[in-house]
mmCIF file of C-alpha atoms and ligand atoms in Angstrom:
data_model
loop_
_atom_site.group_PDB
_atom_site.id
_atom_site.type_symbol
_atom_site.label_atom_id
_atom_site.label_comp_id
_atom_site.label_asym_id
_atom_site.label_seq_id
_atom_site.Cartn_x
_atom_site.Cartn_y
_atom_site.Cartn_z
ATOM 1 C CA UNK B 1 17.240 -15.699 15.549
ATOM 2 C CA UNK B 2 15.331 -12.476 16.361
ATOM 3 C CA UNK B 3 14.580 -12.218 20.091
ATOM 4 C CA UNK B 4 10.841 -12.759 20.520
ATOM 5 C CA UNK B 5 8.680 -10.106 22.200
ATOM 6 C CA UNK B 6 6.701 -10.811 25.371
ATOM 7 C CA UNK B 7 3.426 -9.809 23.742
ATOM 8 C CA UNK B 8 1.788 -10.696 20.432
ATOM 9 C CA UNK B 9 2.399 -8.339 17.518
ATOM 10 C CA UNK B 10 -0.929 -6.622 16.862
ATOM 11 C CA UNK B 11 -1.664 -6.122 13.174
ATOM 12 C CA UNK B 12 -4.579 -3.709 12.830
ATOM 13 C CA UNK B 13 -6.942 -3.714 9.886
ATOM 14 C CA UNK B 14 -8.588 -0.311 9.985
ATOM 15 C CA UNK B 15 -12.229 -0.025 8.834
ATOM 16 C CA UNK B 16 -12.221 -3.126 6.583
ATOM 17 C CA UNK B 17 -15.926 -2.628 5.744
ATOM 18 C CA UNK B 18 -15.082 0.743 4.164
ATOM 19 C CA UNK B 19 -11.462 0.326 3.101
ATOM 20 C CA UNK B 20 -11.381 -3.242 1.851
ATOM 21 C CA UNK B 21 -12.947 -3.159 -1.586
ATOM 22 C CA UNK B 22 -10.003 -4.680 -3.410
ATOM 23 C CA UNK B 23 -8.984 -7.511 -1.120
ATOM 24 C CA UNK B 24 -6.533 -5.489 0.972
ATOM 25 C CA UNK B 25 -7.436 -7.690 3.982
ATOM 26 C CA UNK B 26 -4.957 -10.124 2.419
ATOM 27 C CA UNK B 27 -2.155 -7.801 3.536
ATOM 28 C CA UNK B 28 -3.091 -8.346 7.182
ATOM 29 C CA UNK B 29 -3.291 -12.121 6.694
ATOM 30 C CA UNK B 30 0.189 -12.175 5.132
ATOM 31 C CA UNK B 31 1.761 -10.062 7.886
ATOM 32 C CA UNK B 32 0.295 -12.225 10.650
ATOM 33 C CA UNK B 33 1.252 -15.471 8.904
ATOM 34 C CA UNK B 34 4.829 -14.411 8.126
ATOM 35 C CA UNK B 35 5.286 -13.579 11.824
ATOM 36 C CA UNK B 36 3.784 -16.908 12.956
ATOM 37 C CA UNK B 37 5.954 -18.887 10.527
ATOM 38 C CA UNK B 38 8.927 -17.330 12.309
ATOM 39 C CA UNK B 39 7.649 -18.234 15.759
ATOM 40 C CA UNK B 40 6.313 -14.801 16.758
ATOM 41 C CA UNK B 41 2.900 -14.445 18.390
ATOM 42 C CA UNK B 42 0.729 -12.320 16.140
ATOM 43 C CA UNK B 43 -2.856 -11.189 16.287
ATOM 44 C CA UNK B 44 -5.102 -9.678 13.614
ATOM 45 C CA UNK B 45 -7.118 -6.852 15.174
ATOM 46 C CA UNK B 46 -10.058 -5.466 13.189
ATOM 47 C CA UNK B 47 -11.048 -1.899 13.917
ATOM 48 C CA UNK B 48 -14.645 -1.711 12.770
ATOM 49 C CA UNK B 49 -15.910 1.275 10.836
ATOM 50 C CA UNK B 50 -16.823 4.162 13.106
ATOM 51 C CA UNK B 51 -14.860 2.856 16.102
ATOM 52 C CA UNK B 52 -11.975 4.930 17.414
ATOM 53 C CA UNK B 53 -8.629 3.684 16.095
ATOM 54 C CA UNK B 54 -6.701 2.485 19.191
ATOM 55 C CA UNK B 55 -3.134 3.560 19.943
ATOM 56 C CA UNK B 56 -2.158 0.027 21.007
ATOM 57 C CA UNK B 57 -1.500 -1.587 17.604
ATOM 58 C CA UNK B 58 1.961 -2.345 16.213
ATOM 59 C CA UNK B 59 1.071 -2.170 12.545
ATOM 60 C CA UNK B 60 -1.749 -0.161 10.986
ATOM 61 C CA UNK B 61 -3.281 -1.083 7.636
ATOM 62 C CA UNK B 62 -5.407 1.422 5.729
ATOM 63 C CA UNK B 63 -6.838 -0.163 2.579
ATOM 64 C CA UNK B 64 -8.468 1.055 -0.612
ATOM 65 C CA UNK B 65 -12.070 2.054 -1.146
ATOM 66 C CA UNK B 66 -14.563 3.806 -3.375
ATOM 67 C CA UNK B 67 -15.126 7.545 -2.913
ATOM 68 C CA UNK B 68 -18.208 7.404 -0.639
ATOM 69 C CA UNK B 69 -16.817 4.890 1.865
ATOM 70 C CA UNK B 70 -13.578 6.860 1.721
ATOM 71 C CA UNK B 71 -15.392 10.009 2.921
ATOM 72 C CA UNK B 72 -16.868 8.009 5.843
ATOM 73 C CA UNK B 73 -13.534 6.407 6.718
ATOM 74 C CA UNK B 74 -11.723 9.742 6.675
ATOM 75 C CA UNK B 75 -13.986 11.155 9.418
ATOM 76 C CA UNK B 76 -13.148 8.299 11.808
ATOM 77 C CA UNK B 77 -9.470 8.485 10.949
ATOM 78 C CA UNK B 78 -9.301 12.230 11.562
ATOM 79 C CA UNK B 79 -11.125 11.764 14.897
ATOM 80 C CA UNK B 80 -8.450 9.179 15.843
ATOM 81 C CA UNK B 81 -5.527 11.308 14.737
ATOM 82 C CA UNK B 82 -4.060 11.695 18.255
ATOM 83 C CA UNK B 83 -4.118 7.920 18.862
ATOM 84 C CA UNK B 84 -2.452 7.246 15.501
ATOM 85 C CA UNK B 85 0.236 9.847 16.299
ATOM 86 C CA UNK B 86 0.865 8.276 19.726
ATOM 87 C CA UNK B 87 1.191 4.806 18.196
ATOM 88 C CA UNK B 88 3.614 6.032 15.539
ATOM 89 C CA UNK B 89 5.667 7.925 18.111
ATOM 90 C CA UNK B 90 5.870 4.623 20.011
ATOM 91 C CA UNK B 91 7.260 2.812 16.946
ATOM 92 C CA UNK B 92 4.172 1.474 15.159
ATOM 93 C CA UNK B 93 4.389 0.987 11.372
ATOM 94 C CA UNK B 94 1.807 1.900 8.747
ATOM 95 C CA UNK B 95 0.875 0.560 5.308
ATOM 96 C CA UNK B 96 -1.619 2.716 3.423
ATOM 97 C CA UNK B 97 -3.017 1.492 0.109
ATOM 98 C CA UNK B 98 -4.815 3.590 -2.513
ATOM 99 C CA UNK B 99 -7.677 5.383 -0.671
ATOM 100 C CA UNK B 100 -5.609 4.813 2.469
ATOM 101 C CA UNK B 101 -2.573 6.347 0.768
ATOM 102 C CA UNK B 102 -4.650 9.339 -0.320
ATOM 103 C CA UNK B 103 -5.916 9.765 3.253
ATOM 104 C CA UNK B 104 -2.456 9.907 4.834
ATOM 105 C CA UNK B 105 -1.834 12.995 2.687
ATOM 106 C CA UNK B 106 -3.276 16.460 3.325
ATOM 107 C CA UNK B 107 -6.337 16.166 1.103
ATOM 108 C CA UNK B 108 -8.188 14.143 -1.503
ATOM 109 C CA UNK B 109 -10.425 15.557 -4.227
ATOM 110 C CA UNK B 110 -13.106 12.990 -5.104
ATOM 111 C CA UNK B 111 -14.430 12.510 -8.646
ATOM 112 C CA UNK B 112 -17.441 14.805 -7.867
ATOM 113 C CA UNK B 113 -15.018 17.538 -6.634
ATOM 114 C CA UNK B 114 -15.769 16.913 -2.926
ATOM 115 C CA UNK B 115 -12.641 17.757 -0.931
ATOM 116 C CA UNK B 116 -11.750 15.367 1.888
ATOM 117 C CA UNK B 117 -9.208 16.273 4.556
ATOM 118 C CA UNK B 118 -6.628 13.585 5.183
ATOM 119 C CA UNK B 119 -4.370 12.988 8.175
ATOM 120 C CA UNK B 120 -1.406 14.921 6.791
ATOM 121 C CA UNK B 121 1.076 12.245 7.925
ATOM 122 C CA UNK B 122 2.908 12.812 4.642
ATOM 123 C CA UNK B 123 3.248 15.942 2.537
ATOM 124 C CA UNK B 124 0.998 14.914 -0.353
ATOM 125 C CA UNK B 125 -2.182 16.069 -2.045
ATOM 126 C CA UNK B 126 -4.472 14.086 -4.338
ATOM 127 C CA UNK B 127 -6.553 15.645 -7.083
ATOM 128 C CA UNK B 128 -9.182 14.011 -9.282
ATOM 129 C CA UNK B 129 -7.567 12.794 -12.499
ATOM 130 C CA UNK B 130 -9.045 12.946 -16.004
ATOM 131 C CA UNK B 131 -9.779 9.194 -15.992
ATOM 132 C CA UNK B 132 -9.317 6.072 -13.864
ATOM 133 C CA UNK B 133 -6.019 4.256 -13.929
ATOM 134 C CA UNK B 134 -6.788 0.551 -14.062
ATOM 135 C CA UNK B 135 -4.267 -2.198 -14.615
ATOM 136 C CA UNK B 136 -1.035 -3.848 -13.633
ATOM 137 C CA UNK B 137 1.740 -1.721 -12.179
ATOM 138 C CA UNK B 138 5.460 -2.556 -12.022
ATOM 139 C CA UNK B 139 7.605 -0.425 -9.707
ATOM 140 C CA UNK B 140 11.353 -0.301 -9.116
ATOM 141 C CA UNK B 141 12.107 0.785 -5.535
ATOM 142 C CA UNK B 142 15.513 1.673 -4.104
ATOM 143 C CA UNK B 143 17.594 -1.372 -3.087
ATOM 144 C CA UNK B 144 17.425 -3.639 -1.191
ATOM 145 C CA UNK B 145 13.748 -3.991 -2.152
ATOM 146 C CA UNK B 146 13.254 -5.928 -5.403
ATOM 147 C CA UNK B 147 10.970 -4.800 -8.244
ATOM 148 C CA UNK B 148 7.371 -4.716 -6.982
ATOM 149 C CA UNK B 149 4.110 -5.475 -8.747
ATOM 150 C CA UNK B 150 0.516 -4.533 -8.014
ATOM 151 C CA UNK B 151 -2.851 -3.785 -9.520
ATOM 152 C CA UNK B 152 -4.121 -0.209 -9.507
ATOM 153 C CA UNK B 153 -7.686 1.065 -9.834
ATOM 154 C CA UNK B 154 -8.176 4.721 -8.885
ATOM 155 C CA UNK B 155 -9.201 8.106 -10.212
ATOM 156 C CA UNK B 156 -7.063 10.308 -7.943
ATOM 157 C CA UNK B 157 -3.533 11.498 -8.806
ATOM 158 C CA UNK B 158 -1.220 12.062 -5.852
ATOM 159 C CA UNK B 159 1.575 14.645 -5.834
ATOM 160 C CA UNK B 160 4.254 14.396 -3.158
ATOM 161 C CA UNK B 161 5.847 17.444 -1.575
ATOM 162 C CA UNK B 162 9.557 18.036 -2.304
ATOM 163 C CA UNK B 163 10.712 16.514 1.002
ATOM 164 C CA UNK B 164 8.947 13.165 0.460
ATOM 165 C CA UNK B 165 10.528 10.034 -1.029
ATOM 166 C CA UNK B 166 8.515 7.963 -3.516
ATOM 167 C CA UNK B 167 8.329 4.196 -3.029
ATOM 168 C CA UNK B 168 9.808 3.704 -6.486
ATOM 169 C CA UNK B 169 9.954 4.475 -10.186
ATOM 170 C CA UNK B 170 7.185 3.165 -12.419
ATOM 171 C CA UNK B 171 8.544 0.673 -14.946
ATOM 172 C CA UNK B 172 5.171 -0.189 -16.483
ATOM 173 C CA UNK B 173 1.513 0.715 -16.045
ATOM 174 C CA UNK B 174 -1.509 0.760 -18.349
ATOM 175 C CA UNK B 175 -2.310 4.506 -18.353
ATOM 176 C CA UNK B 176 -0.589 7.876 -17.936
ATOM 177 C CA UNK B 177 -0.157 8.201 -14.186
ATOM 178 C CA UNK B 178 3.291 9.650 -13.605
ATOM 179 C CA UNK B 179 6.793 8.237 -13.311
ATOM 180 C CA UNK B 180 6.882 7.556 -9.586
ATOM 181 C CA UNK B 181 4.679 5.551 -7.258
ATOM 182 C CA UNK B 182 3.805 5.719 -3.581
ATOM 183 C CA UNK B 183 5.773 7.104 -0.667
ATOM 184 C CA UNK B 184 8.229 5.769 1.934
ATOM 185 C CA UNK B 185 8.547 7.612 5.222
ATOM 186 C CA UNK B 186 9.468 6.883 8.793
ATOM 187 C CA UNK B 187 8.041 3.351 9.290
ATOM 188 C CA UNK B 188 5.424 4.230 6.726
ATOM 189 C CA UNK B 189 4.604 3.060 3.204
ATOM 190 C CA UNK B 190 1.915 4.480 0.955
ATOM 191 C CA UNK B 191 1.142 2.877 -2.386
ATOM 192 C CA UNK B 192 -1.485 2.553 -5.085
ATOM 193 C CA UNK B 193 -0.691 -1.154 -5.431
ATOM 194 C CA UNK B 194 -3.523 -3.552 -4.657
ATOM 195 C CA UNK B 195 -3.296 -7.198 -5.490
ATOM 196 C CA UNK B 196 -3.228 -7.353 -2.500
ATOM 197 C CA UNK B 197 0.287 -5.957 -2.535
ATOM 198 C CA UNK B 198 1.922 -8.006 0.247
ATOM 199 C CA UNK B 199 1.201 -11.569 -0.994
ATOM 200 C CA UNK B 200 2.662 -10.445 -4.321
ATOM 201 C CA UNK B 201 5.683 -8.772 -2.727
ATOM 202 C CA UNK B 202 6.809 -10.619 0.408
ATOM 203 C CA UNK B 203 9.941 -8.441 0.649
ATOM 204 C CA UNK B 204 7.685 -5.439 1.264
ATOM 205 C CA UNK B 205 5.810 -7.399 3.957
ATOM 206 C CA UNK B 206 9.105 -8.271 5.625
ATOM 207 C CA UNK B 207 10.315 -4.653 5.480
ATOM 208 C CA UNK B 208 7.199 -3.559 7.384
ATOM 209 C CA UNK B 209 7.600 -6.394 9.880
ATOM 210 C CA UNK B 210 11.282 -5.634 10.429
ATOM 211 C CA UNK B 211 10.307 -2.089 11.454
ATOM 212 C CA UNK B 212 8.265 -3.645 14.253
ATOM 213 C CA UNK B 213 10.210 -6.737 15.373
ATOM 214 C CA UNK B 214 13.736 -6.109 14.056
ATOM 215 C CA UNK B 215 15.756 -8.181 11.560
ATOM 216 C CA UNK B 216 13.957 -11.287 10.277
ATOM 217 C CA UNK B 217 15.267 -14.627 9.137
ATOM 218 C CA UNK B 218 14.380 -15.466 5.506
ATOM 219 C CA UNK B 219 11.480 -17.804 4.733
ATOM 220 C CA UNK B 220 11.212 -20.466 2.052
ATOM 221 C CA UNK B 221 9.312 -18.678 -0.711
ATOM 222 C CA UNK B 222 9.056 -20.816 -3.860
ATOM 223 C CA UNK B 223 5.299 -20.215 -4.227
ATOM 224 C CA UNK B 224 5.592 -16.470 -3.645
ATOM 225 C CA UNK B 225 8.413 -16.267 -6.179
ATOM 226 C CA UNK B 226 6.264 -18.081 -8.748
ATOM 227 C CA UNK B 227 3.468 -15.561 -8.217
ATOM 228 C CA UNK B 228 5.988 -12.697 -8.453
ATOM 229 C CA UNK B 229 7.318 -14.055 -11.725
ATOM 230 C CA UNK B 230 3.856 -14.421 -13.202
ATOM 231 C CA UNK B 231 2.737 -10.922 -12.145
ATOM 232 C CA UNK B 232 5.987 -9.319 -13.355
ATOM 233 C CA UNK B 233 5.362 -10.938 -16.682
ATOM 234 C CA UNK B 234 1.746 -9.725 -16.814
ATOM 235 C CA UNK B 235 2.678 -6.184 -15.750
ATOM 236 C CA UNK B 236 5.575 -5.826 -18.112
ATOM 237 C CA UNK B 237 3.612 -7.258 -21.011
ATOM 238 C CA UNK B 238 0.910 -4.605 -20.506
ATOM 239 C CA UNK B 239 3.603 -1.903 -20.374
ATOM 240 C CA UNK B 240 5.069 -3.150 -23.597
ATOM 241 C CA UNK B 241 1.639 -3.276 -25.268
ATOM 242 C CA UNK B 242 1.032 0.349 -24.211
ATOM 243 C CA UNK B 243 4.407 1.377 -25.617
ATOM 244 C CA UNK B 244 3.524 -0.176 -29.000
ATOM 245 C CA UNK B 245 0.061 1.425 -28.993
ATOM 246 C CA UNK B 246 1.558 4.852 -28.332
ATOM 247 C CA UNK B 247 4.119 4.416 -31.113
ATOM 248 C CA UNK B 248 1.410 3.381 -33.566
ATOM 249 C CA UNK B 249 -0.788 6.346 -32.519
ATOM 250 C CA UNK B 250 2.159 8.740 -32.819
ATOM 251 C CA UNK B 251 2.675 7.566 -36.402
ATOM 252 C CA UNK B 252 -1.013 8.364 -37.089
HETATM 253 N N1 LIG P 301 -11.557 6.379 -4.381
HETATM 254 C C1 LIG P 301 -10.172 6.564 -4.693
HETATM 255 C C2 LIG P 301 -9.905 6.877 -6.155
HETATM 256 O O1 LIG P 301 -10.678 6.493 -6.996
HETATM 257 C C3 LIG P 301 -9.368 5.355 -4.254
HETATM 258 C C4 LIG P 301 -9.671 4.125 -5.034
HETATM 259 C C5 LIG P 301 -9.059 2.905 -4.410
HETATM 260 O O2 LIG P 301 -8.808 2.872 -3.229
HETATM 261 N N2 LIG P 301 -8.855 1.886 -5.198
HETATM 262 O O3 LIG P 301 -8.912 7.509 -6.482
#
């Protein structure tokens, strides 16, 4: 049994009005619930748009968003940079999804060519791509994480610097978006996977939680496994369909 902390684990949902377009709030719900199921006190803290991001949270969640809300969110995040740095230096973990992932890099180029400065927590830049990538995504991370699934919907293409480690290799996706996905850093995960990603991939939720509370006992997960199976099937089927389409096109 993991020794319990004196205080509740504070899971912070940052600017959900701006960075919550694709249901990423579900990630916070899953993290809190998986802690409670194991007997930990846990609290969901919402940091409303425009408010300073506090340094007192244990886990920070930056979600996805459309370009305009993303510009607004980035200003508040940059203004809170010192607090975020303090929290991370004190051991806090961070999950950044899509727009959130783009904003933990150095910069994001929006579809209308506006350049947005990010936090620079990882060595990454995002440029506007030629089209939007929309569809199921299947990613193979390094062990011990199992294959992950998500849903992506974004125009930006993120390039990691040479010192950064991707979250995994892309096994299947619907468009041409590169062979790797996301980033893993020091108590930090960035990813393009919505879904939301954590209900679909409880192992990823538990990895984040273990960074905050230490090793965790396993949970019964028949329902989650059923969802994983179904989404793996959907994602791989779309990858296979794309492969056939490309072969047919190549034949002319
Ligand atoms: N606005 C960003 C893009 O289109 C992020 C989209 C998202 O968060 N889903 O690339």
